XYZ file of C-alpha atoms in Angstrom:
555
model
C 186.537 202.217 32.644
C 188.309 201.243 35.875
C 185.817 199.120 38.507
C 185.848 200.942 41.966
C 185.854 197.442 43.644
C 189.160 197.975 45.670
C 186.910 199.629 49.108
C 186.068 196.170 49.465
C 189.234 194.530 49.474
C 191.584 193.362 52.072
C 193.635 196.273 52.208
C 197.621 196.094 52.777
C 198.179 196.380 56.170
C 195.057 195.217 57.394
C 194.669 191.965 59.441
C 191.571 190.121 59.894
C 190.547 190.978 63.332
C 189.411 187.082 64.087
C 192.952 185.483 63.370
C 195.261 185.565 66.528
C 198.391 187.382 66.841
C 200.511 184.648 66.111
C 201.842 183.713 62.682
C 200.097 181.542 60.434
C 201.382 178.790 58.278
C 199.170 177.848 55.295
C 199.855 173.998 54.179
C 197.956 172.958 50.950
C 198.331 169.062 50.537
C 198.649 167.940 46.862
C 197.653 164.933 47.085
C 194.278 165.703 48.932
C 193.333 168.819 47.743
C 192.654 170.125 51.429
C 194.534 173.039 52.934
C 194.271 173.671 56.627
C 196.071 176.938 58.571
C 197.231 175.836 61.676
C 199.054 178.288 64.587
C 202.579 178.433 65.575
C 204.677 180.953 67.394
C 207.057 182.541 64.886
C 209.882 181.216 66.293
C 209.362 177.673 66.699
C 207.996 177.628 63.038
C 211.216 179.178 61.901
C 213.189 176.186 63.932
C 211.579 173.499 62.541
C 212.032 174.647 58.935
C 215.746 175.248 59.121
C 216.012 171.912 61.170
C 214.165 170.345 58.436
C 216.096 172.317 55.580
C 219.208 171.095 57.579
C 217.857 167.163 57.510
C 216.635 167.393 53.706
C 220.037 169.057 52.786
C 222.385 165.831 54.354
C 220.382 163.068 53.780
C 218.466 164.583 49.865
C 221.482 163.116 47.913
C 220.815 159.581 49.189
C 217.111 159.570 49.144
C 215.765 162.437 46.746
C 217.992 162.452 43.616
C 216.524 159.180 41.633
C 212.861 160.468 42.128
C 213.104 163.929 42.135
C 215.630 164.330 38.893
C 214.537 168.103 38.725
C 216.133 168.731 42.559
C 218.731 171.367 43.275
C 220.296 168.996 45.219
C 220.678 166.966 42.124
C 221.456 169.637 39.170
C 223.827 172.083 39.469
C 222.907 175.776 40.947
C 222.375 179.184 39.164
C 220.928 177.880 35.463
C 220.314 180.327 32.910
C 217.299 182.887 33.872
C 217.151 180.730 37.369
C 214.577 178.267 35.630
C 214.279 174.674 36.512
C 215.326 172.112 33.712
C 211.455 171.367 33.613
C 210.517 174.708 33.035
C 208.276 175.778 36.104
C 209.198 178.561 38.417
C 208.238 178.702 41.600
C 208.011 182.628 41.572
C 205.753 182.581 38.621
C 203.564 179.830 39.422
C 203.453 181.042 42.987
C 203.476 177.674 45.515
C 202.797 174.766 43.528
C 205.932 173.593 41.099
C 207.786 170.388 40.599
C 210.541 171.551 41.897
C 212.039 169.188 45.025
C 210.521 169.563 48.359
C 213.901 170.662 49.341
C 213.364 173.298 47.561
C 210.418 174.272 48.892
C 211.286 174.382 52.389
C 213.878 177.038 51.440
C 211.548 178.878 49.680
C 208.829 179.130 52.118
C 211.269 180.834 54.611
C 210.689 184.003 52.132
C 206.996 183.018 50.700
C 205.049 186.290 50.941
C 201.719 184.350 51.543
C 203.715 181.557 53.643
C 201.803 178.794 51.641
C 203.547 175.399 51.381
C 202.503 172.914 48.499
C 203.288 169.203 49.177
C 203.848 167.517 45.660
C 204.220 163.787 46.312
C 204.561 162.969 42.972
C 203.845 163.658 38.913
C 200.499 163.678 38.273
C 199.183 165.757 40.964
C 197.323 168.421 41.133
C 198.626 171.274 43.101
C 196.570 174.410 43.920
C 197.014 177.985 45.552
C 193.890 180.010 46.139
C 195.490 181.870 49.415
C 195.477 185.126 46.795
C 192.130 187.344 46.875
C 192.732 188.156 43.245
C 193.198 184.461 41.704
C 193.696 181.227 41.889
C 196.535 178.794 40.270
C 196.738 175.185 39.814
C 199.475 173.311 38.461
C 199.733 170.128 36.754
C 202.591 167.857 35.584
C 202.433 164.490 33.823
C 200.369 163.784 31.062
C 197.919 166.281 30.357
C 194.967 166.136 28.067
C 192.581 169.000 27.127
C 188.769 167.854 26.508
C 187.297 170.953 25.589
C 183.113 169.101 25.051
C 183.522 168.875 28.823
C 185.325 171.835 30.055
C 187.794 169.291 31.551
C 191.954 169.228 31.915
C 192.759 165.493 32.691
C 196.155 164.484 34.108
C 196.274 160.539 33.550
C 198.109 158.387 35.908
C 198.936 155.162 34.384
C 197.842 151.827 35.931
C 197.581 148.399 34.852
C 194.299 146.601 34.352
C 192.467 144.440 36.764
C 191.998 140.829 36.173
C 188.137 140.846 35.781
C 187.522 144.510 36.866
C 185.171 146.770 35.357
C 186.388 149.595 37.071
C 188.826 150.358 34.216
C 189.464 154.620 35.547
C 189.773 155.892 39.305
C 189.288 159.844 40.076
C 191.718 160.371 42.059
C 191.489 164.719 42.846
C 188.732 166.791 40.762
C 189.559 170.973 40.950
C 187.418 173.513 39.655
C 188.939 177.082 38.907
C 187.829 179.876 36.815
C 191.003 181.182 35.621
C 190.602 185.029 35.267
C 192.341 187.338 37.838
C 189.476 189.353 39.627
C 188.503 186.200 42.030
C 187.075 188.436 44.325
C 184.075 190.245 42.107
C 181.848 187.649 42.288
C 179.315 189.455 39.628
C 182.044 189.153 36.581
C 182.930 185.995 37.788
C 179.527 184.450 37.668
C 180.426 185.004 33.855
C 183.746 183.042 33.449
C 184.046 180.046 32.235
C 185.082 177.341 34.810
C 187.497 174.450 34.203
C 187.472 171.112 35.550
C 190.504 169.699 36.168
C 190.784 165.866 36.881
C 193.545 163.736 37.946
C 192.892 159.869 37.147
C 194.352 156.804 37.456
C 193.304 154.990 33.747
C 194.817 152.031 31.557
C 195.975 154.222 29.064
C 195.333 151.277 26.370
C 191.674 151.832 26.935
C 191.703 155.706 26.607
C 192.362 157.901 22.782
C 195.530 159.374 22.048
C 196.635 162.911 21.612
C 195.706 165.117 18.654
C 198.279 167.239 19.128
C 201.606 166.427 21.303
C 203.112 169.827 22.384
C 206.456 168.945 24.167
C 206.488 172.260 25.880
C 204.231 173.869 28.675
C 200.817 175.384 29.007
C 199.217 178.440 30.343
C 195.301 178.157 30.691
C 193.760 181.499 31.108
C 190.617 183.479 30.036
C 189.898 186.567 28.126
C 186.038 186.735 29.338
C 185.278 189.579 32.030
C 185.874 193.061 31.613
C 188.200 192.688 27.978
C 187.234 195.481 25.943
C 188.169 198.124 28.402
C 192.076 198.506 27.978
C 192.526 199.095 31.758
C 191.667 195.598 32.146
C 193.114 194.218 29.292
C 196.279 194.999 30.525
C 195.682 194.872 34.429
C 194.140 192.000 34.234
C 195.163 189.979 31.583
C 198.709 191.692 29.939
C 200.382 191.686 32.597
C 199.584 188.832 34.750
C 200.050 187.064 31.470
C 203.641 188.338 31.839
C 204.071 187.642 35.257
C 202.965 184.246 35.221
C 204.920 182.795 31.736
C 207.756 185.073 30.805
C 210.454 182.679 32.658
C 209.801 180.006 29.585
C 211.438 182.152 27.326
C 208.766 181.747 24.592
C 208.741 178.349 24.556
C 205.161 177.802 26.052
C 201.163 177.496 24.393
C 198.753 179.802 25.655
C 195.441 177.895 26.330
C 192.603 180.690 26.080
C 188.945 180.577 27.475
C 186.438 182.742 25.980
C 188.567 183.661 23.117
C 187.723 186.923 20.806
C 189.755 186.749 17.631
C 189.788 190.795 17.985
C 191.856 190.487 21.033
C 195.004 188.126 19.696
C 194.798 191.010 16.543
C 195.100 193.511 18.845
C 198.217 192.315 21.307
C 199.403 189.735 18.980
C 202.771 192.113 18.936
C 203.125 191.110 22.884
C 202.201 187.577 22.740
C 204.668 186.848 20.171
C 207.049 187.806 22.318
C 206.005 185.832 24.985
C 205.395 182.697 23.279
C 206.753 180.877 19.891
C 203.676 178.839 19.633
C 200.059 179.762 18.263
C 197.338 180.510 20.826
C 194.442 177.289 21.325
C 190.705 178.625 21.639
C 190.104 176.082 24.138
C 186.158 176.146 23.459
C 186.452 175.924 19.978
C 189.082 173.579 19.393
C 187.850 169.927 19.966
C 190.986 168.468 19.446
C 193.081 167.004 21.936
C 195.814 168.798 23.042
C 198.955 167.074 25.236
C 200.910 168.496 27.380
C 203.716 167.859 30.234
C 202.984 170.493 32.382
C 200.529 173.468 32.905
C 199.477 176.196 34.782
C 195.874 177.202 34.914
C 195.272 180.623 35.824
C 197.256 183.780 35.616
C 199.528 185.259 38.517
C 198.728 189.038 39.692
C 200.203 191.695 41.991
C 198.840 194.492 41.985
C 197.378 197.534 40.111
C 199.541 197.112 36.199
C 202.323 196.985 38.213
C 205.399 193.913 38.247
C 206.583 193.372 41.689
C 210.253 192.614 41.570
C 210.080 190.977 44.883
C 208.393 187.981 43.968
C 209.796 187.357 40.046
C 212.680 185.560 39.386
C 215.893 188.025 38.467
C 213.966 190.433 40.143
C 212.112 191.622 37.235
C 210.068 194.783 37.234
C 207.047 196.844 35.192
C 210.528 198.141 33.733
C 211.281 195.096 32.282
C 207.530 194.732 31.028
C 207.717 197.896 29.195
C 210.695 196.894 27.835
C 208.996 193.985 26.035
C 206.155 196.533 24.713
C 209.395 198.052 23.026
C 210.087 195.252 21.769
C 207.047 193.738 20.723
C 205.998 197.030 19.023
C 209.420 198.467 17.454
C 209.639 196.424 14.159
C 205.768 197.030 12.952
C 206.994 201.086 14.338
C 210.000 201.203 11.601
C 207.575 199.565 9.118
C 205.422 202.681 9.733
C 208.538 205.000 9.301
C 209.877 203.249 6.152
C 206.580 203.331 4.394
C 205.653 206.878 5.333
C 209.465 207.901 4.139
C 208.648 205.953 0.995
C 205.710 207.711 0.174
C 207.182 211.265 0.612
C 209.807 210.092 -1.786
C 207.383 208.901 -4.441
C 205.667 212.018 -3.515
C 208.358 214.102 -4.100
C 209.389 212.335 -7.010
C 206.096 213.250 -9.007
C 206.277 216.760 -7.990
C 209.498 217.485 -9.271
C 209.353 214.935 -12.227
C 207.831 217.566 -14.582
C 209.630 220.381 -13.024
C 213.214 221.937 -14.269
C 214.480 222.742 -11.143
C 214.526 219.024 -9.403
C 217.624 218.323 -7.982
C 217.153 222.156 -6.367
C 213.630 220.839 -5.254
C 215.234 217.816 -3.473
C 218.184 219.385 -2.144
C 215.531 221.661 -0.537
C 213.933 218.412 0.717
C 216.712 216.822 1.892
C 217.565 219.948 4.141
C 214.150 219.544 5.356
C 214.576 216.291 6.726
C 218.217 217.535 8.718
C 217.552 216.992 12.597
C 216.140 220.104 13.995
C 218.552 221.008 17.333
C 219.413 218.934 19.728
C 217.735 221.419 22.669
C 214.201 220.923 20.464
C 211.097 221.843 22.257
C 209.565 219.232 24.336
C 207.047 217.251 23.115
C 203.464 217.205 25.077
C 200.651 214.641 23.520
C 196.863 215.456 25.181
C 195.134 212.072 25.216
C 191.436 213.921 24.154
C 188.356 212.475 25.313
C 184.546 213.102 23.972
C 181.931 212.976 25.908
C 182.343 212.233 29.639
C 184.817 213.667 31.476
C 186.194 215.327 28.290
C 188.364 218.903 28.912
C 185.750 221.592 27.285
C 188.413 224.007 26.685
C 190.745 222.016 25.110
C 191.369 224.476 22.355
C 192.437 226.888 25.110
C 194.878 224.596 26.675
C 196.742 223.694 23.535
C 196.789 227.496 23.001
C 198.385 228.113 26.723
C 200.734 224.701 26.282
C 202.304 225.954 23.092
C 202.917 229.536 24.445
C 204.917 227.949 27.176
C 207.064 226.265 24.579
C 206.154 222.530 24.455
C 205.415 221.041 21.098
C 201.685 219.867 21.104
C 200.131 217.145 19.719
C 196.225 215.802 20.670
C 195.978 212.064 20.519
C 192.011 210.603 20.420
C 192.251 206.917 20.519
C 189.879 204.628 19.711
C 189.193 201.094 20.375
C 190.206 200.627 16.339
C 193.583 202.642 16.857
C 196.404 200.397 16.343
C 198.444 199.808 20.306
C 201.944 200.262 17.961
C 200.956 203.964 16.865
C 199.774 204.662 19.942
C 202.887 203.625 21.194
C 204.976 205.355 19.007
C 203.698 208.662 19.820
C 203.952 208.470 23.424
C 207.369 206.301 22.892
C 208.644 209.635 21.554
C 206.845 212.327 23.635
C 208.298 214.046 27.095
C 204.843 214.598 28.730
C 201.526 212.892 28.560
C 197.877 214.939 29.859
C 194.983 213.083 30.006
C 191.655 213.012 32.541
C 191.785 209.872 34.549
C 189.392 207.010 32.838
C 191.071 203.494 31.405
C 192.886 205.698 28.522
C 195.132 206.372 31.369
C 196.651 202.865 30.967
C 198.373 204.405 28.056
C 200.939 205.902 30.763
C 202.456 201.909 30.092
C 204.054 203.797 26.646
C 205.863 206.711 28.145
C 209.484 206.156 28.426
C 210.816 205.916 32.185
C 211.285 209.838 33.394
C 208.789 211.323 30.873
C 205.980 213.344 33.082
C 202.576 212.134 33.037
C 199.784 214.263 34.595
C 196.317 213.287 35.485
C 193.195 215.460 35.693
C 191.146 214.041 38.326
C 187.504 215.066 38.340
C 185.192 215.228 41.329
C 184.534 211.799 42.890
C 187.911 209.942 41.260
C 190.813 211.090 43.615
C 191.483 208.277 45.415
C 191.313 205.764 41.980
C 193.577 207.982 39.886
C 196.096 207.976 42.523
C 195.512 204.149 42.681
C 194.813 202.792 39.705
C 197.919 205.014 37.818
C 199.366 207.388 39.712
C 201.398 204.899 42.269
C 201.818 202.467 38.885
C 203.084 205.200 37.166
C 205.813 206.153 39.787
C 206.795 202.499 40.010
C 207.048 202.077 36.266
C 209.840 205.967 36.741
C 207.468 208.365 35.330
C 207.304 211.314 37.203
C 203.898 211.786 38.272
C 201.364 215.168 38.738
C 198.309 214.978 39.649
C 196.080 217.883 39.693
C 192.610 217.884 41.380
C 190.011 219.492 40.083
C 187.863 222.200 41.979
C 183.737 222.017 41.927
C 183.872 225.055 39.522
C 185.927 223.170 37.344
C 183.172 220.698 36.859
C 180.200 220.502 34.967
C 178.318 219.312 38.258
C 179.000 222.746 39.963
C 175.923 224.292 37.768
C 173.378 221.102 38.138
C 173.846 220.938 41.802
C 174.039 222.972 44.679
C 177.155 224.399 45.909
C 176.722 222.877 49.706
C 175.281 219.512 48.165
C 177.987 216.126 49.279
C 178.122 215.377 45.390
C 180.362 218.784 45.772
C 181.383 219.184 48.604
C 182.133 215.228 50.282
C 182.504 213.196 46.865
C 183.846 210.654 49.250
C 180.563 209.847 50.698
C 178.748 209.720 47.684
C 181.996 207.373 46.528
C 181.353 205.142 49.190
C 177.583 204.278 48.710
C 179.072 201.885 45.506
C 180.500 201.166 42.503
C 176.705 202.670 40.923
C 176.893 206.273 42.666
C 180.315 206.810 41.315
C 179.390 205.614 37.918
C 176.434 207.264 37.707
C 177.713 211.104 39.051
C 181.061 211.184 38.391
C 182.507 209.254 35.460
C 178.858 209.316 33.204
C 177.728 212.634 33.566
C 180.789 214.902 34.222
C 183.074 217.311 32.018
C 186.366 218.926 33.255
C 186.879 223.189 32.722
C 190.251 224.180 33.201
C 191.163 226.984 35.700
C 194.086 227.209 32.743
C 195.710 229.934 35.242
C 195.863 227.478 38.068
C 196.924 223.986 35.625
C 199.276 226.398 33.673
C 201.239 225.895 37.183
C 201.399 221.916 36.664
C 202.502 222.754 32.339
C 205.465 225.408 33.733
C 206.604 222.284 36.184
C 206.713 219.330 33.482
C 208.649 221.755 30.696
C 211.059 223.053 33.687
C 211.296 219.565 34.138
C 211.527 217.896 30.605
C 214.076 220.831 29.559
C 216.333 220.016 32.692
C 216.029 216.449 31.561
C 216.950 217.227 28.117
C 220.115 219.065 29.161
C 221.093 216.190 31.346
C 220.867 214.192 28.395
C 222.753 215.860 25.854
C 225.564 216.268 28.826
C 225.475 212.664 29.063
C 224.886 210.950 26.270
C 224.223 207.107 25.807
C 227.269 205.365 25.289
């Protein structure tokens, strides 16, 4: 189920009452480690970086080109997908990237979190943790996994010292547990945390590489909340998106805390994300080297894509597009072997029978289209237990009268994400009673309607957890509020008690309160005459939609 932790959370809008008015600029220093904020008016720090945009762009192609061959100053402007040669982008990897300083000074003008990373050279260390949700480090140079001691190395050659013991030199030591939900210190106490060393070494004196990968790395875990599809996708999905779909598939995925259940389960999405098998970083001792990596996984906000900070502007659109994608071809698998087996089943029925060919002309008319203006399709994602609809039966009844074409969908955590996706894929509008199931909304296509039950005590996480994702993503969105007689709570307490009448602040008390009342130990009625307002709205809607269509067909 979705964690309430969001009350806690810097909220957008909100400043921190003990930072002055003026701007801040965040500088994180490479090749220390240290960041420091330091106060500027606004307008002087907007003078010194064009002035210093203005200096790096003159005197760049005298100084910069030979030792920063990646520079835009150096390569010609507007590459395919607006990737650097090297393969790091500075919107995916936030700050830190190995692109030219130049480059960076232009980009901070726009930075949403206004941190500037100072890379003096390969084999640095570079590392944002402005974010309240994660952290990222990159690393370029020669990279070398050492899984016995939790440890990413980044070797800086040197040559040995006549009569010197000291043969290595530590020269920056990170730690970062690379899961997105930095700020929930109780499931972060239970990530794994990597090391990540930067040393100066003869490289005579130290092994060689198991494996030699000669493309990037993303280091990132699968511990926490995985199991609950909310998070797999909030939290790991899509920030998995976010932070590696510029390198076009040709990257590794590094994974802490591996369960072989989950690469079975999205192993559809990763391959189209990556060309490479994942690494179970605990269980492979081998030594994997790479030229650059990223450790840790970039998020925005609730499974959403913010265009504003990706490169080409890429949106959640452009994620569900890759679910299509990643789950069409195993979809028209499906479809071929279920047509095959009505054929061999129709085959043995009318084998022994002397009117065949009349038998499959009848079921070849069967399988004509039915009309264009068919009725819409609605798909109830069910639920048993709590917060299930008790009169289900009743609202199928009412939903079919109206006209829509009705299907109940209980999911599992066996059920396959492709069939899943294939019957929302193909359905107009989706019901369901908020809880993680609700991620599902991911599979609708953009304008299909999606309505949300919200029981007593969940308001204000519905609306934030999918109803504003859902309106981002094009869906358009009802919600529809239950009253206290419409819960199961109405008969064990009494009608003037807060867990009735102020769910808010019972809500408020913690993450416990709200578990305990109002997702464990509650079940939805319908007041079908009141919801059969929200059913008349999505078919007025889907039909309207449909006739747009069909007036307007693809080209």
């Amino acid at each position: 189920m979705v964690h309430y932790h969001r009350y806690h959370q810097p909220r957008k809008g909100v400043t921190d009452s003990n930072k002055d008015e003026e701007s801040q600029n965040l500088v994180l220093d490479c090749s220390t480690s240290a960041y420091y904020k330091r106060t500027r008016p606004k307008l002087l720090s907007f003078l010194f970086l064009i002035t210093l945009l203005s200096c790096c762009y003159v005197f760049a192609p005298l100084f910069l080109c030979p030792s920063f061959p990646f520079s835009l100053l150096c390569n010609s402007p507007g590459t395919e997908n607006d990737v650097s040669r090297d393969g790091v982008d500075v919107y995916a990897s936030s700050t830190c990237s190995s692109v030219s300083a130049v480059y960076f000074v232009f980009y901070m003008l726009f930075s949403p979190n206004n941190v500037l990373c100072l890379f003096d050279n390969a084999g640095t260390i570079c590392c944002d943790r402005s974010s309240y949700r994660s952290d990222i480090c990159v690393m370029k140079g020669d990279i070398r996994t050492h899984s016995a001691s939790t440890s990413v190395f980044l070797f800086n050659s040197r040559s040995p010292d006549n009569g010197s013991t000291n043969a290595e030199e530590e020269l920056q030591h990170e730690k970062i547990k690379p899961y997105t939900r930095k700020w929930e210190k109780s499931v972060m106490n239970n990530i794994d945390e990597l090391n990540l060393v930067s040393k100066k070494v003869n490289l005579v004196s130290v092994g060689g590489c198991d494996v030699q990968h000669d493309v990037p790395a993303v280091f990132f875990s699968t511990g926490g909340y995985t199991g609950n599809v909310y998070h797999e996708f909030n939290d790991g999905i899509i920030p998995l998106y976010i932070t590696s779909q510029h390198f076009n598939k040709k990257v590794v995925f590094v994974i802490l805390e591996l369960h072989n259940w989950w690469v079975t389960k999205y192993e559809d999405v990763l391959s189209r994300l990556s060309d490479f098998p994942v690494i179970d970083f605990t269980k492979d001792n081998r030594t994997h080297c790479f030229p650059e990596a990223i450790v840790g996984l970039t998020i925005h906000d609730e499974l959403t894509v913010n265009s504003a900070l990706m490169r080409g502007n890429k949106s959640i659109v452009d994620f569900r597009n890759l679910l299509d994608q990643a789950y069409w071809p195993r979809i028209k698998g499906l479809i071929h072997d279920e047509e095959r087996e009505a054929q061999e089943k129709l085959i043995e029925q009318t084998s022994s029978s002397p009117s065949s060919e009349t038998s499959q002309q009848h079921y070849i008319k069967q399988q004509v289209p039915e009309n264009p203006m068919k009725k819409p399709k609605l798909v109830i994602l069910s639920r048993s237990g709590s917060r299930s609809i008790t009169n289900e039966n009743l609202l199928v009844k009412m939903a079919k009268e109206i006209g829509f074409l009705v299907q109940v969908l209980k999911p599992d955590r066996t059920t396959e994400l492709a069939m899943i996706y294939r019957t929302l894929n193909a359905s107009d509008v989706m019901i369901g009673v908020h809880g993680a199931a609700m991620t599902h909304f991911l599979f609708l296509r953009p304008g299909s309607v999606f309505i949300q039950v919200d029981p007593l005590g969940t308001s204000w996480a519905a609306e934030t957890y999918y109803g504003e994702p859902a309106r981002k993503l094009g869906l358009k969105y009802i919600g529809y509020e239950i009253h206290p007689r419409e819960s199961s709570l109405y008969v064990k307490y009494d009608k003037n008690d807060p867990i009735l009448r102020d769910p808010t602040s019972i809500t408020k008390k913690g993450w416990e309160y709200t578990k305990k009342i109002y997702l464990d130990s509650q079940k939805v009625t319908l007041d079908l005459g009141r919801f059969r307002k929200r059913l008349l709205r999505a078919y007025e809607y889907a039909l309207s939609k449909s006739k747009l269509n069909l007036q307007n067909p693809p080209i």
